[in-house]
mmCIF file of C-alpha atoms and ligand atoms in Angstrom:
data_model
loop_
_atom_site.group_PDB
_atom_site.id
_atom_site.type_symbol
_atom_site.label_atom_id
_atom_site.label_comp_id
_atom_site.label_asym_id
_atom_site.label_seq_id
_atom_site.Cartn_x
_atom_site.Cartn_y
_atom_site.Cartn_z
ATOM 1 C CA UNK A 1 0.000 0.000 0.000
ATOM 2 C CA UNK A 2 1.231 3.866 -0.867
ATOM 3 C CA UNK A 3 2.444 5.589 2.620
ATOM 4 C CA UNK A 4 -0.284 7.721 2.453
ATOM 5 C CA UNK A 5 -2.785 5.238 3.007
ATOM 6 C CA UNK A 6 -0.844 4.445 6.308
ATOM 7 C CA UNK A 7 -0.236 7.990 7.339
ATOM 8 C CA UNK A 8 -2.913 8.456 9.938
ATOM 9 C CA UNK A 9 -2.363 5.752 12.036
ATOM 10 C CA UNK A 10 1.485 6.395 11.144
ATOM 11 C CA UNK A 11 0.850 9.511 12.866
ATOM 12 C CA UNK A 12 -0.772 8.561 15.829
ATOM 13 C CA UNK A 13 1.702 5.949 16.709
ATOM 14 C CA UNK A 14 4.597 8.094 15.971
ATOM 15 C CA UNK A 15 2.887 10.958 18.450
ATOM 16 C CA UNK A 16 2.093 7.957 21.352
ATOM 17 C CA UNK A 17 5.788 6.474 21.274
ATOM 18 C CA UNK A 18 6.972 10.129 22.575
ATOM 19 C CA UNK A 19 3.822 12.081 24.402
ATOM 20 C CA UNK A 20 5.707 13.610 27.035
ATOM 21 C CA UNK A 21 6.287 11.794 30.655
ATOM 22 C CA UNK A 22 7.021 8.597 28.547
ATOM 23 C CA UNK A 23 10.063 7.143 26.070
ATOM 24 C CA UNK A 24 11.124 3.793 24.838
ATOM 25 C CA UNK A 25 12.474 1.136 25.931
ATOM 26 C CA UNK A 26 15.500 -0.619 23.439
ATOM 27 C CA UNK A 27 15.835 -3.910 24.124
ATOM 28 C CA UNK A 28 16.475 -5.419 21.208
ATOM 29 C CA UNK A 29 20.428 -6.264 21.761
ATOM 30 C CA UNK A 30 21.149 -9.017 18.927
ATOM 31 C CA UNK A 31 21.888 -12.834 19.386
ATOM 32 C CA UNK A 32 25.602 -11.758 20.256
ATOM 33 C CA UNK A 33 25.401 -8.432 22.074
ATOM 34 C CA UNK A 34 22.950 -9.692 24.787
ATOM 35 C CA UNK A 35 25.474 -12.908 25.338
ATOM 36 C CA UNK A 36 28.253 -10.078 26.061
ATOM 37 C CA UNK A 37 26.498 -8.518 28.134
ATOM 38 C CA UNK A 38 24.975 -11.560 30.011
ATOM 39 C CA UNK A 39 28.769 -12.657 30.019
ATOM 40 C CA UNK A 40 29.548 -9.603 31.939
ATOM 41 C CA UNK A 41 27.952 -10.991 34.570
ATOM 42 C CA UNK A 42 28.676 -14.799 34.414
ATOM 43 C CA UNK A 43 25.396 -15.466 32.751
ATOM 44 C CA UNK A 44 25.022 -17.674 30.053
ATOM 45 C CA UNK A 45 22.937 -16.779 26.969
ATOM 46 C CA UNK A 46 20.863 -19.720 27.089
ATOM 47 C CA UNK A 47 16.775 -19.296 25.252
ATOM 48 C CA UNK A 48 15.632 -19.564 28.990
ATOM 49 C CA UNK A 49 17.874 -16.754 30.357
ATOM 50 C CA UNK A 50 17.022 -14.925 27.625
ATOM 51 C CA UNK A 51 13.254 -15.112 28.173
ATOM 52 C CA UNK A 52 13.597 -14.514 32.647
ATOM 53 C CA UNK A 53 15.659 -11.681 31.373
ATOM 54 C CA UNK A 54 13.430 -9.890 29.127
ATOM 55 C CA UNK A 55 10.436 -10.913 30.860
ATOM 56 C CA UNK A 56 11.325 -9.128 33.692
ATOM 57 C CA UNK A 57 11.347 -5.924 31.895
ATOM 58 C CA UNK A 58 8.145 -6.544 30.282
ATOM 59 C CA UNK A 59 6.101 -7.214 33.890
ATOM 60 C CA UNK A 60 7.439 -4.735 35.962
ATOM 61 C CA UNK A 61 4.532 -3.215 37.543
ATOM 62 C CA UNK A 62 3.927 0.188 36.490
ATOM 63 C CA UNK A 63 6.417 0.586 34.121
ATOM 64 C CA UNK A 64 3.797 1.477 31.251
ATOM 65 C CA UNK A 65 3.078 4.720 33.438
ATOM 66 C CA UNK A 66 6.776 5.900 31.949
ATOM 67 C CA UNK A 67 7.332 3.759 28.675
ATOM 68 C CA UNK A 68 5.039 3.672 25.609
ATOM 69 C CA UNK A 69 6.887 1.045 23.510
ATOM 70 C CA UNK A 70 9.820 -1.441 23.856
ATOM 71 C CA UNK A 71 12.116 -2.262 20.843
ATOM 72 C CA UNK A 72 12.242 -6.476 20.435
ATOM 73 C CA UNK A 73 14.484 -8.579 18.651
ATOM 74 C CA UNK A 74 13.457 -11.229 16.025
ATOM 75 C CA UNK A 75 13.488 -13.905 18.968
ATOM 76 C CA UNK A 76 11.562 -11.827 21.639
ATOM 77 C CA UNK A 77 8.710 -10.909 19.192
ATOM 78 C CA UNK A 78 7.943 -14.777 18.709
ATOM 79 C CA UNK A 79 8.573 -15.670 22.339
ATOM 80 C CA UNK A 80 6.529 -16.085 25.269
ATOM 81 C CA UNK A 81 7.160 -15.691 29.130
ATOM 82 C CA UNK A 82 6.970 -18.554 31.618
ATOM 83 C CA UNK A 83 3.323 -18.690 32.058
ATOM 84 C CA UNK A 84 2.886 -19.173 28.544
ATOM 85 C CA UNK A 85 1.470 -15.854 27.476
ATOM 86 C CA UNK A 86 3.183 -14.478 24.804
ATOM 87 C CA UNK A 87 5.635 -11.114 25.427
ATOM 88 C CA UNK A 88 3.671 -8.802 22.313
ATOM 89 C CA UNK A 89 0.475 -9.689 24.261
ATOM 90 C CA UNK A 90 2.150 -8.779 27.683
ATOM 91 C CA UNK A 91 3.078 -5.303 26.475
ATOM 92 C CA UNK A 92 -0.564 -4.794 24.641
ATOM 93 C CA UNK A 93 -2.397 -5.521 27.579
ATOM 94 C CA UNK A 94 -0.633 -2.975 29.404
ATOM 95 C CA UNK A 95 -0.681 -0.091 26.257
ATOM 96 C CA UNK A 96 2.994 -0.591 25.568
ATOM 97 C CA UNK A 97 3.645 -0.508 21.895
ATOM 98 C CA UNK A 98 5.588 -3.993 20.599
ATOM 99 C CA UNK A 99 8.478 -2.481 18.067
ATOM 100 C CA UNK A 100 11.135 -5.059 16.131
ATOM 101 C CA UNK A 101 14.566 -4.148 15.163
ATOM 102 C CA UNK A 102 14.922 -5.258 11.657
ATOM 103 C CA UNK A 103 18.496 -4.235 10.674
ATOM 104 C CA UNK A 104 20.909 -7.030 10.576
ATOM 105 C CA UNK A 105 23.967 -5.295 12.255
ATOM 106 C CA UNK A 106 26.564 -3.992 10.250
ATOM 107 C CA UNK A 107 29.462 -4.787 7.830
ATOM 108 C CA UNK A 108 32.608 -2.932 6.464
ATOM 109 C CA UNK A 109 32.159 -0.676 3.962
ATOM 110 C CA UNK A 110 33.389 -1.496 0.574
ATOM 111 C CA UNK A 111 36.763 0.805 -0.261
ATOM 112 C CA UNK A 112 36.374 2.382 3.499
ATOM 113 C CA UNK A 113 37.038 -0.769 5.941
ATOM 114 C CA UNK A 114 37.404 1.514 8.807
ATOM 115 C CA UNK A 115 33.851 2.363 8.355
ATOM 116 C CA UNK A 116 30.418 0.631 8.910
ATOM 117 C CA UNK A 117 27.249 -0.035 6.614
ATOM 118 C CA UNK A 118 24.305 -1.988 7.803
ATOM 119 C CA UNK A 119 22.810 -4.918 6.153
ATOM 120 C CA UNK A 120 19.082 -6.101 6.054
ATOM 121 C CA UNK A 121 17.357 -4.403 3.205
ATOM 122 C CA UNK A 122 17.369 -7.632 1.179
ATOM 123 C CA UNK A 123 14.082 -9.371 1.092
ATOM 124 C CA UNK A 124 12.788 -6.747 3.950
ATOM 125 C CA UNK A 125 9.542 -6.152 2.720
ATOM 126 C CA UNK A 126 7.967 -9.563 3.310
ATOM 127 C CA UNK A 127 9.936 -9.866 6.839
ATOM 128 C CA UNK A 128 7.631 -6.334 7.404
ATOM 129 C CA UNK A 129 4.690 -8.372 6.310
ATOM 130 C CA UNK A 130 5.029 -11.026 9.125
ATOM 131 C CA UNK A 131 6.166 -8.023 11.788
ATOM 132 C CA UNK A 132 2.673 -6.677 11.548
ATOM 133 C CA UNK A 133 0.958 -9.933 11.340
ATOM 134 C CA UNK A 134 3.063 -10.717 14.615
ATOM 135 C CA UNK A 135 1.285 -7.036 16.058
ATOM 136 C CA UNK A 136 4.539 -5.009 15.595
ATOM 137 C CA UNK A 137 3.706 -1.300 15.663
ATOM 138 C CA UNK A 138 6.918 0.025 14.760
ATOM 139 C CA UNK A 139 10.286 -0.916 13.359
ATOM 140 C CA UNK A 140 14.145 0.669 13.898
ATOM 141 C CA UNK A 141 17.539 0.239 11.714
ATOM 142 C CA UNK A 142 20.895 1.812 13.370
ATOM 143 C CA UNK A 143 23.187 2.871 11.275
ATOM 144 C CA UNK A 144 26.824 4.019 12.673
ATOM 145 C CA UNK A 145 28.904 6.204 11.939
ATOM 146 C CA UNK A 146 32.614 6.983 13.011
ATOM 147 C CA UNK A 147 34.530 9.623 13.883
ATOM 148 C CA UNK A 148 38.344 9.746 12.642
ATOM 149 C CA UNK A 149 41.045 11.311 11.343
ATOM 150 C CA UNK A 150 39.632 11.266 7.805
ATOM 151 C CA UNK A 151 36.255 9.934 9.289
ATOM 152 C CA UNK A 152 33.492 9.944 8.606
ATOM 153 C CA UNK A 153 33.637 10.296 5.095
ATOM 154 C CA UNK A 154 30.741 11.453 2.765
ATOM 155 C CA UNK A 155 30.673 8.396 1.169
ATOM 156 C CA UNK A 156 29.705 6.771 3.928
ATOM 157 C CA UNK A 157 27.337 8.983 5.436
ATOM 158 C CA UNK A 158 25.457 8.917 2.197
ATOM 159 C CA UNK A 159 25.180 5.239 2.032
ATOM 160 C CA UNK A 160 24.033 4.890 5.160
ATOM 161 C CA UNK A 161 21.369 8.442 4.618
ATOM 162 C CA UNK A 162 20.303 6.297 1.197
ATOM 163 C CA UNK A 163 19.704 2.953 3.183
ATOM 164 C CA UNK A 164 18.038 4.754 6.138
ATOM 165 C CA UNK A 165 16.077 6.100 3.935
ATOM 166 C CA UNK A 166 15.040 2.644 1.670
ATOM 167 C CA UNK A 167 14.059 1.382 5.214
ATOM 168 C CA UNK A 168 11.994 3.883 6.262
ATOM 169 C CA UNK A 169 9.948 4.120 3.066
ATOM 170 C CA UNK A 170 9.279 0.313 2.989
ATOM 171 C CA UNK A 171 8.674 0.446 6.984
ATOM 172 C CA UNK A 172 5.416 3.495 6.199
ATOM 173 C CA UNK A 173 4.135 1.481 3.198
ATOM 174 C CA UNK A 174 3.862 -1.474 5.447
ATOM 175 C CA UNK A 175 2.294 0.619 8.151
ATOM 176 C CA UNK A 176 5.191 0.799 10.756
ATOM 177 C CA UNK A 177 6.571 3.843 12.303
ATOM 178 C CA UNK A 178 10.623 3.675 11.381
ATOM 179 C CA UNK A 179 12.905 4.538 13.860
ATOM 180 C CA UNK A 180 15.139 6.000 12.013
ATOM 181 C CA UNK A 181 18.443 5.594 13.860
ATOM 182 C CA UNK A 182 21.959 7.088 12.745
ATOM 183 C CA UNK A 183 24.484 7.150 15.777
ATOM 184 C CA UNK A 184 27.679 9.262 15.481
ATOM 185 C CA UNK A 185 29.590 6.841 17.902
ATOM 186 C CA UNK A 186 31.373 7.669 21.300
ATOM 187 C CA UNK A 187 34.588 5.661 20.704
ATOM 188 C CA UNK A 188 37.278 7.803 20.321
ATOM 189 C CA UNK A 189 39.182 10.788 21.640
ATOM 190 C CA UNK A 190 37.384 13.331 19.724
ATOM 191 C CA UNK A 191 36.295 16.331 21.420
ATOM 192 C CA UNK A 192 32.627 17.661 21.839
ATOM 193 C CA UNK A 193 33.478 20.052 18.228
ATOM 194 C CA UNK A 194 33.954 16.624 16.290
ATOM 195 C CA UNK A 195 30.703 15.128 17.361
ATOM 196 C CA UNK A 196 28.964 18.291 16.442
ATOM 197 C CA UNK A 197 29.942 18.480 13.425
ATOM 198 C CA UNK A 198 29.867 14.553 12.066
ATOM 199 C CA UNK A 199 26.320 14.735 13.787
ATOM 200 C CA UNK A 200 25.604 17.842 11.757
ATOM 201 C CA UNK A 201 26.753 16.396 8.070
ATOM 202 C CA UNK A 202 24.627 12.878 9.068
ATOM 203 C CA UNK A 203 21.447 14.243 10.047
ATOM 204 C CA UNK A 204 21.663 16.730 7.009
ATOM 205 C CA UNK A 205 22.298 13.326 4.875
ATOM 206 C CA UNK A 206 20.045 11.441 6.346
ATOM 207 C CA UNK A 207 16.720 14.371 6.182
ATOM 208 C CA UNK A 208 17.889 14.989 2.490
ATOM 209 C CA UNK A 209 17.543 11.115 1.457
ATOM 210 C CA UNK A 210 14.008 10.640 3.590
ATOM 211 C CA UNK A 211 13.091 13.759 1.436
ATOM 212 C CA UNK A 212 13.791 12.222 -1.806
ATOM 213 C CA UNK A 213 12.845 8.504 -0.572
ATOM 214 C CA UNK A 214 9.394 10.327 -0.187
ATOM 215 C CA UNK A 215 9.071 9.574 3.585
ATOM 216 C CA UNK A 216 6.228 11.501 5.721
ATOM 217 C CA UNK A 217 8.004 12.915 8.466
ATOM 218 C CA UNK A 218 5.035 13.134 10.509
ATOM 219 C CA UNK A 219 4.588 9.244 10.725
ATOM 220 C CA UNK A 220 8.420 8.352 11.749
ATOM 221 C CA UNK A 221 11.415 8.882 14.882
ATOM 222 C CA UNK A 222 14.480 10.500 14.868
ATOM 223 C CA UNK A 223 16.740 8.190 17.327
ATOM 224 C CA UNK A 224 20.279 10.087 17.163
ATOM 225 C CA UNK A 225 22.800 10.593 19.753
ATOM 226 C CA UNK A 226 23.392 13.616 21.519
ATOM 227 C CA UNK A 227 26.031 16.136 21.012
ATOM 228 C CA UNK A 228 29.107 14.824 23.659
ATOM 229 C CA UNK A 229 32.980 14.419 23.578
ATOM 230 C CA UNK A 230 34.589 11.115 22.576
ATOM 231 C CA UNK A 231 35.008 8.581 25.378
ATOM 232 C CA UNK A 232 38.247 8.392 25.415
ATOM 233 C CA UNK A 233 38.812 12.211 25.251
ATOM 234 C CA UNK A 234 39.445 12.824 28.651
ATOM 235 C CA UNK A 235 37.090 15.440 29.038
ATOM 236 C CA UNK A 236 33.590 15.596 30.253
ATOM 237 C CA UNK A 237 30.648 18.253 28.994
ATOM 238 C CA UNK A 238 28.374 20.148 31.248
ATOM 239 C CA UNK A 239 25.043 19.300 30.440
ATOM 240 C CA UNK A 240 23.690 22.330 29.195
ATOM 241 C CA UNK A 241 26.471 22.235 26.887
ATOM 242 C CA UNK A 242 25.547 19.057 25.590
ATOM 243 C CA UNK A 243 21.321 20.645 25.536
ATOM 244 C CA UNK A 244 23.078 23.975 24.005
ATOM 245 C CA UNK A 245 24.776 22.318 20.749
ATOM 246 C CA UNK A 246 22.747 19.535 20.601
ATOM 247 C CA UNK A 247 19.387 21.342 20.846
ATOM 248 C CA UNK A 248 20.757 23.854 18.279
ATOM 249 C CA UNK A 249 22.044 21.292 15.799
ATOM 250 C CA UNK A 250 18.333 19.919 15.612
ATOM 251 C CA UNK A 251 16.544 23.242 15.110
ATOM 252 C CA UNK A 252 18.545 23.937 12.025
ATOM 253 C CA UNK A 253 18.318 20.366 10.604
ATOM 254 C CA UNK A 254 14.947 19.049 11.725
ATOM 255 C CA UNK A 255 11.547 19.244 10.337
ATOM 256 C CA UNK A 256 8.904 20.887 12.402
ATOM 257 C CA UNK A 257 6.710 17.867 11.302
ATOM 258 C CA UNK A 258 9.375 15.298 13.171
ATOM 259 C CA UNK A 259 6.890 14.122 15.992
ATOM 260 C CA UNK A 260 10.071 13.455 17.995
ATOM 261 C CA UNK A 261 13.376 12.201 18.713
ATOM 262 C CA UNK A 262 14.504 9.770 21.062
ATOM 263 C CA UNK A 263 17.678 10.035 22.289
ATOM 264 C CA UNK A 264 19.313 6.514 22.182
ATOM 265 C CA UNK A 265 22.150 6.100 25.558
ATOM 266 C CA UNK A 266 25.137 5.458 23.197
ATOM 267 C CA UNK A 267 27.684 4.604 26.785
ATOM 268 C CA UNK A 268 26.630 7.310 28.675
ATOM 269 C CA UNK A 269 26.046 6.575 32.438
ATOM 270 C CA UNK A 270 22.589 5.882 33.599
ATOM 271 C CA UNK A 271 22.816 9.364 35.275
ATOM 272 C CA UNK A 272 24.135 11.233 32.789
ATOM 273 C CA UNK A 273 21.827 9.940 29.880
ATOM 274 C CA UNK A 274 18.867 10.766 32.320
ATOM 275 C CA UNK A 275 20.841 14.562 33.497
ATOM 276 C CA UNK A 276 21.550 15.103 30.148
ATOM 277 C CA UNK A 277 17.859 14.632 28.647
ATOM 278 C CA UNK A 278 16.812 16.757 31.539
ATOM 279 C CA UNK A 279 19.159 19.524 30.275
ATOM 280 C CA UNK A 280 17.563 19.866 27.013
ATOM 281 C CA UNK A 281 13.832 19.312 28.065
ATOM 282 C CA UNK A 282 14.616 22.336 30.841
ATOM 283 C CA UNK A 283 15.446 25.176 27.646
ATOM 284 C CA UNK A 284 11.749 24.524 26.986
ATOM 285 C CA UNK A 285 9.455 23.681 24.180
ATOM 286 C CA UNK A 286 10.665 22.319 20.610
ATOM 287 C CA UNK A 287 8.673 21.811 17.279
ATOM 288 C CA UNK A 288 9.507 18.201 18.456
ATOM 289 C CA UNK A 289 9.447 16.513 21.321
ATOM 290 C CA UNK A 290 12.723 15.571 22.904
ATOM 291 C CA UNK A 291 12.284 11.852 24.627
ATOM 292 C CA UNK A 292 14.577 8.517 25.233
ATOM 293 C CA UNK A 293 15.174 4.946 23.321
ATOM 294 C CA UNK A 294 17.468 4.002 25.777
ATOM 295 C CA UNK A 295 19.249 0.392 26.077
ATOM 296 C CA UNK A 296 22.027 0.269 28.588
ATOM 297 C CA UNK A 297 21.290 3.174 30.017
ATOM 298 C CA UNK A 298 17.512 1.868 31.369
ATOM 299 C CA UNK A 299 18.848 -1.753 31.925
ATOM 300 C CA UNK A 300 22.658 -1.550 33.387
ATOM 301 C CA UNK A 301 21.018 -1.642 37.233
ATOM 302 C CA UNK A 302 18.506 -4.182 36.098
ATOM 303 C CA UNK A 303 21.063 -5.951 34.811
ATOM 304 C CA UNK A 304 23.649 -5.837 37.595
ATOM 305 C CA UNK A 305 20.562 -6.598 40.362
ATOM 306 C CA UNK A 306 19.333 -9.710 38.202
ATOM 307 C CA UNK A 307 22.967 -11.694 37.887
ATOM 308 C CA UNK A 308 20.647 -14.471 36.439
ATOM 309 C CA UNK A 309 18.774 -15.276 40.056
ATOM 310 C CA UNK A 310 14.756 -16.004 40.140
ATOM 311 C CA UNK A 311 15.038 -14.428 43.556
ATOM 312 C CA UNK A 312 16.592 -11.074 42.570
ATOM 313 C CA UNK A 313 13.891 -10.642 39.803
ATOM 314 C CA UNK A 314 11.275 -7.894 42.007
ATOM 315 C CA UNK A 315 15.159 -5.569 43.164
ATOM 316 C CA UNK A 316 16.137 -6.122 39.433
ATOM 317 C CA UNK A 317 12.599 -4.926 38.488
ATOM 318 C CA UNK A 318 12.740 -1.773 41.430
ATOM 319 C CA UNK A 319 15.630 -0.776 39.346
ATOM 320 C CA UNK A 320 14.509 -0.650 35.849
ATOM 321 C CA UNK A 321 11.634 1.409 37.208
ATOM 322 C CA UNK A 322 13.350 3.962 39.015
ATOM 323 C CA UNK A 323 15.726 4.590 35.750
ATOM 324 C CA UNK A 324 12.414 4.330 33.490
ATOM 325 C CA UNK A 325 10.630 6.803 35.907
ATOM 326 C CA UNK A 326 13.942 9.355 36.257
ATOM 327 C CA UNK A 327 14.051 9.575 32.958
ATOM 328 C CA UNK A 328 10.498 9.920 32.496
ATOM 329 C CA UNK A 329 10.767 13.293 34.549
ATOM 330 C CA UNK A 330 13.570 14.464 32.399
ATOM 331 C CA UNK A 331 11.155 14.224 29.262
ATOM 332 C CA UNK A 332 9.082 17.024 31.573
ATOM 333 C CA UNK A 333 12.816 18.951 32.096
ATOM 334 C CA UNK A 334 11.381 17.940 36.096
ATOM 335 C CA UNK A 335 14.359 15.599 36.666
ATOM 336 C CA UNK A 336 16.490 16.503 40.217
ATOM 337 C CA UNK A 337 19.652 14.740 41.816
ATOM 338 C CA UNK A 338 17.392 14.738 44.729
ATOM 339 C CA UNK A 339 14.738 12.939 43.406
ATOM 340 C CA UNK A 340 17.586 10.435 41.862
ATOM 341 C CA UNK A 341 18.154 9.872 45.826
ATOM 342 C CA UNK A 342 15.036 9.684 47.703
HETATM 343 P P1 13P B 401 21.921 2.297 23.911
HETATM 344 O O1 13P B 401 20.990 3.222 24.627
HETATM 345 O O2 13P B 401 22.530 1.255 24.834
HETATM 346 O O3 13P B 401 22.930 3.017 23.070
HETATM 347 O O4 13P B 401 21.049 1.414 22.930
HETATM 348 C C1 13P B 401 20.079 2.014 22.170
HETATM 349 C C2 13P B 401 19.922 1.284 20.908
HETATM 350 O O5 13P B 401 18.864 0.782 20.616
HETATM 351 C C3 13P B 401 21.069 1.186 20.001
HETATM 352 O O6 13P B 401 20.658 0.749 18.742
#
C-alpha cells in the first residue's frame, strides 16, 4: 500500500511512542550483544535466560506509566514468558507498543574498511509483512557512523542516509513507524566540536535522502545521539552544553513535522543519559518533542541486580523502574539529583 494510506495511524503511533512523561524502551540487543552482556555478569545466553531476562522488563509493575513502547528482537517478538502468554500480548495488555529491530547489524564498507554499513534491506519487505501480522507497531535500523582522522567520510554517510532512507519508506508502506536511527559513535578521543559536526553532516544526509525517498516525516522517529565528547577524550561536557549544541544542531536540521526524537544512551552513564535529557527538556518547548530509546542506560542496574537469580527478579525490576521513571521526569525537564536519591 502507498504511505499515504498508512499515514494516519502512522501519525498517531509516531505521536504515542513520545507524548511527554514517557520514552522507549530498546531492548532489542542481537543474538551476540545480549550474550556479552549476560557474560559480563557470568550469565550464560541460554533461550531460557534470555526469556527470565526480558520478561522481567516486560512485567514490571507500572512501568507502562513511563514507557510507551519497547524495541524487540526477532526472537523476543515470537517468544513467550513462563506462564505461557506471549511477550507482544504482555506489552498490549498494558498499552505498551511492541516495536522489532529489523536491521541485521553492520558490515565494512566497501573501499572504506574503517567504516560501517548496515545490512538487512534484502528481502525486507515480506519480513515487514510477518512483523505486523506478529502485532509489531513500529520498526528501527541503526546505522553508525565513526569519527576519525579522515572519518566519517561522505561516502559513507550517504550510504548509510540512502539505506536509512530505503528502510523507512518500505517500513510506512507497510504501516510501521521507522525509527530512524543514525548514531555518530562515542569511541574515540574526539572532542565535543567533532561530534557536532559529524552529527551535523549525518542528520543533514540522512533528512535529504528521507526527502527524496518520499518519507512523511510526521509518521516516523528520529533516534540520534546527543552532542558529547569522545570517550576516550578525557574530558567531560556540562550538560547544558551538551542541551546547548545539541538542541541547536536539531533546530537547524529538523523538520517541524518530526513528531520526535529519542535520544538513544550510546555509553553514557545511567545518570548522565537521564541529566543530560533533563538539560535539554529544561530550555523549553521544541517543534519536536525531545524523549529517550534508551538500552544500557535503562537496563545496566537491572542488569547488575538480576545476575541471572529467580530471587533477585522484584530488586532487578525496582531498578529498571526507578531509571524508566527518572528519565520519564527528564522528558518534563522535572528531573532533580534529589529525586535520583530519595
Ligand atoms: P543504547 O541506549 O545502549 O545506546 O542502545 C540504544 C539502541 O537501541 C542502540 O541501537
Amino acid at each position: 500500500m502507498a504511505i499515504a494510506d498508512h499515514l494516519e495511524e502512522l501519525k498517531k503511533t509516531a505521536k504515542q511512542m513520545v507524548v511527554p512523561g514517557k520514552g522507549i524502551l530498546a531492548a532489542d540487543e542481537s543474538s551476540g550483544t545480549i550474550e556479552k552482556k549476560f557474560a559480563k555478569i557470568g550469565v550464560a545466553s541460554t533461550e531460557d535466560n534470555r526469556r527470565s531476562y526480558r520478561g522481567l522488563f516486560f512485567t514490571t509493575p507500572g512501568f507502562e506509566e513511563f514507557i510507551s513502547g519497547v524495541i524487540l528482537f526477532d526472537e523476543t517478538l515470537r517468544q513467550s514468558a513462563a506462564d505461557g502468554r506471549t511477550f507482544v500480548s504482555i506489552l498490549q495488555g498494558v498499552g505498551v507498543l511492541p516495536g522489532i529491530k529489523v536491521d541485521q547489524g553492520t558490515k565494512e564498507m566497501d573501499g572504506s574498511p574503517n567504516e560501517k554499513v548496515t545490512k538487512g534491506l534484502e528481502g525486507l519487505p515480506e519480513r515487514l509483512k510477518e512483523y505486523v501480522e506478529l502485532g509489531a507497531k513500529f520498526a528501527k535500523w541503526r546505522a553508525v557512523i565513526t569519527i576519525g582522522d579522515v572519518l566519517p567520510t561522505d561516502a559513507n554517510i550517504r550510504q548509510n542516509a540512502k539505506d536509512l532512507a530505503a528502510y523507512a519508506a518500505l517500513c510506512q508502506e507497510a504501516g510501521l513507524v521507522p525509527i530512524v536511527e543514525p548514531e555518530v559513535l562515542m569511541d574515540g578521543g574526539h572532542g565535543i566540536e567533532a561530534c557536532a559536526d559529524a552529527s551535523e553532516r549525518t542528520l543533514r544526509a540522512v533528512f535529504e535522502e528521507l526527502k527524496k525517498a518520499g518519507v512523511a516525516p510526521e509518521g516516523m522517529i528520529l533516534k540520534t545521539n546527543m552532542v558529547i565528547p569522545g570517550k576516550e577524550s578525557g574530558t567531560k561536557a556540562a550538560p547544558e552544553t551538551i542541551a546547548e549544541l545539541t538542541t541547536t544542531l536539531f533546530e537547524r536540521v529538523l523538520p517541524d513535522e518530526l513528531p520526535g526524537q529519542a535520544f538513544l544512551s550510546g555509553g553514557q552513564s545511567e545518570v548522565e543519559a537521564t541529566e543530560n535529557l533533563n538539560a535539554m527538556n529544561k530550555k523549553g518547548q521544541f517543534p519536536w518533542k525531545l524523549s529517550f530509546s534508551y538500552g544500557r542506560a535503562l537496563q545496566d542496574s537491572a542488569l547488575k541486580t538480576w545476575g541471572g537469580k529467580p530471587e533477585n527478579i522484584p530488586a532487578a525490576q525496582k531498578a529498571f523502574y526507578h531509571r524508566a521513571k527518572m528519565n520519564s521526569l527528564a522528558t518534563l525537564g522535572k528531573y532533580t539529583s534529589e529525586i535520583e536519591k530519595a
